[in-house]
Amino acid sequence: GGCKVTWPELSEAKIEQTFAASFPGSGARMTRQLVEAITGIVAGSDRTYAEGEQKKVTIKTHYPHRAGKELNLSGAESDGIDRGLLLLRNPRDAFQSFHNFKWERENG
């Protein structure tokens, strides 16, 4: 068909963001790439999240894992994200995937 793939861009207008939460090794990177491909809008991460940054479609987080960052999700001083996407993978597979990822980073 007439499918055209383009690089994702920041939204021109503020958008209602969604937290995409998962344990490392659950497929967060692939999910982020799929969201960007479907929407055409850049997806963010809790590592690079800045207050007032409302032009990215999702914000990936691994919190409370130490690779994640806690964000303020309630009250008057919240980061203003009211929606969430929980990515679940069988823990047996996620732990093995995360272990392999760490081993490859440390051992090349």
CSV table of C-alpha atoms in Angstrom, one decimal, residues 10-94:
chain,number,residue,atom,x,y,z
A,10,LEU,CA,7.9,16.7,18.7
A,11,SER,CA,4.2,17.6,18.8
A,12,GLU,CA,3.5,21.2,17.8
A,13,ALA,CA,0.9,21.5,20.5
A,14,LYS,CA,0.8,20.3,24.1
A,15,ILE,CA,-0.6,16.8,24.3
A,16,GLU,CA,-2.0,14.6,27.0
A,17,GLN,CA,0.9,12.3,27.8
A,18,THR,CA,0.9,8.7,28.9
A,19,PHE,CA,3.4,7.0,31.3
A,20,ALA,CA,4.7,3.7,29.8
A,21,ALA,CA,5.8,1.6,32.8
A,22,SER,CA,7.6,-1.7,32.6
A,23,PHE,CA,10.4,-3.7,34.2
A,24,PRO,CA,13.7,-3.6,32.3
A,25,GLY,CA,13.8,-6.4,29.7
A,26,SER,CA,10.0,-6.3,29.1
A,27,GLY,CA,10.2,-4.8,25.6
A,28,ALA,CA,9.9,-1.1,26.5
A,29,ARG,CA,12.3,0.0,23.7
A,30,MET,CA,10.3,-1.9,21.0
A,31,THR,CA,7.0,-0.5,22.4
A,32,ARG,CA,8.4,3.0,22.4
A,33,GLN,CA,9.5,2.6,18.7
A,34,LEU,CA,6.0,1.2,17.8
A,35,VAL,CA,4.3,4.1,19.5
A,36,GLU,CA,6.5,6.6,17.7
A,37,ALA,CA,5.9,4.8,14.3
A,38,ILE,CA,2.1,4.8,14.8
A,39,THR,CA,1.7,8.4,16.1
A,40,GLY,CA,4.7,10.1,14.4
A,41,ILE,CA,5.4,11.8,17.7
A,42,VAL,CA,8.6,11.4,19.8
A,43,ALA,CA,8.3,9.3,22.9
A,44,GLY,CA,10.3,10.3,26.0
A,45,SER,CA,12.0,8.7,29.0
A,46,ASP,CA,12.0,9.4,32.7
A,47,ARG,CA,15.8,9.8,32.4
A,48,THR,CA,15.4,12.8,30.2
A,49,TYR,CA,12.0,14.1,31.4
A,50,ALA,CA,11.9,17.8,32.2
A,51,GLU,CA,9.0,19.5,34.0
A,52,GLY,CA,6.7,21.2,31.5
A,53,GLU,CA,7.9,18.8,28.7
A,54,GLN,CA,4.5,18.1,27.1
A,55,LYS,CA,5.3,17.5,23.4
A,56,LYS,CA,6.2,13.8,23.7
A,57,VAL,CA,3.5,11.2,23.4
A,58,THR,CA,4.7,8.8,26.1
A,59,ILE,CA,7.2,8.9,28.9
A,60,LYS,CA,8.9,5.5,29.6
A,61,THR,CA,9.7,4.6,33.2
A,62,HIS,CA,11.2,1.6,35.0
A,63,TYR,CA,10.5,3.1,38.5
A,64,PRO,CA,10.8,1.7,41.2
A,65,HIS,CA,13.7,-0.2,39.6
A,66,ARG,CA,16.9,1.8,40.1
A,67,ALA,CA,17.1,2.4,36.4
A,68,GLY,CA,13.9,4.5,36.8
A,69,LYS,CA,13.2,7.9,38.2
A,70,GLU,CA,10.4,8.7,40.6
A,71,LEU,CA,8.1,11.5,39.3
A,72,ASN,CA,5.4,13.3,41.2
A,73,LEU,CA,2.1,11.9,40.1
A,74,SER,CA,-0.4,13.4,42.5
A,75,GLY,CA,-1.4,16.6,44.1
A,76,ALA,CA,-1.2,20.2,43.0
A,77,GLU,CA,2.5,20.0,42.2
A,78,SER,CA,2.2,16.8,40.0
A,79,ASP,CA,3.9,16.3,36.7
A,80,GLY,CA,0.4,16.3,35.1
A,81,ILE,CA,0.4,12.9,33.6
A,82,ASP,CA,-2.9,11.1,34.4
A,83,ARG,CA,-2.7,8.1,32.0
A,84,GLY,CA,-0.6,5.0,32.1
A,85,LEU,CA,0.4,2.1,29.9
A,86,LEU,CA,1.6,-1.0,31.8
A,87,LEU,CA,3.7,-3.3,29.7
A,88,LEU,CA,3.8,-6.8,31.2
A,89,ARG,CA,6.0,-9.7,30.2
A,90,ASN,CA,6.5,-13.1,31.9
A,91,PRO,CA,9.0,-12.4,34.6
A,92,ARG,CA,11.1,-15.4,33.7
A,93,ASP,CA,11.6,-13.9,30.2
A,94,ALA,CA,12.0,-10.3,31.4
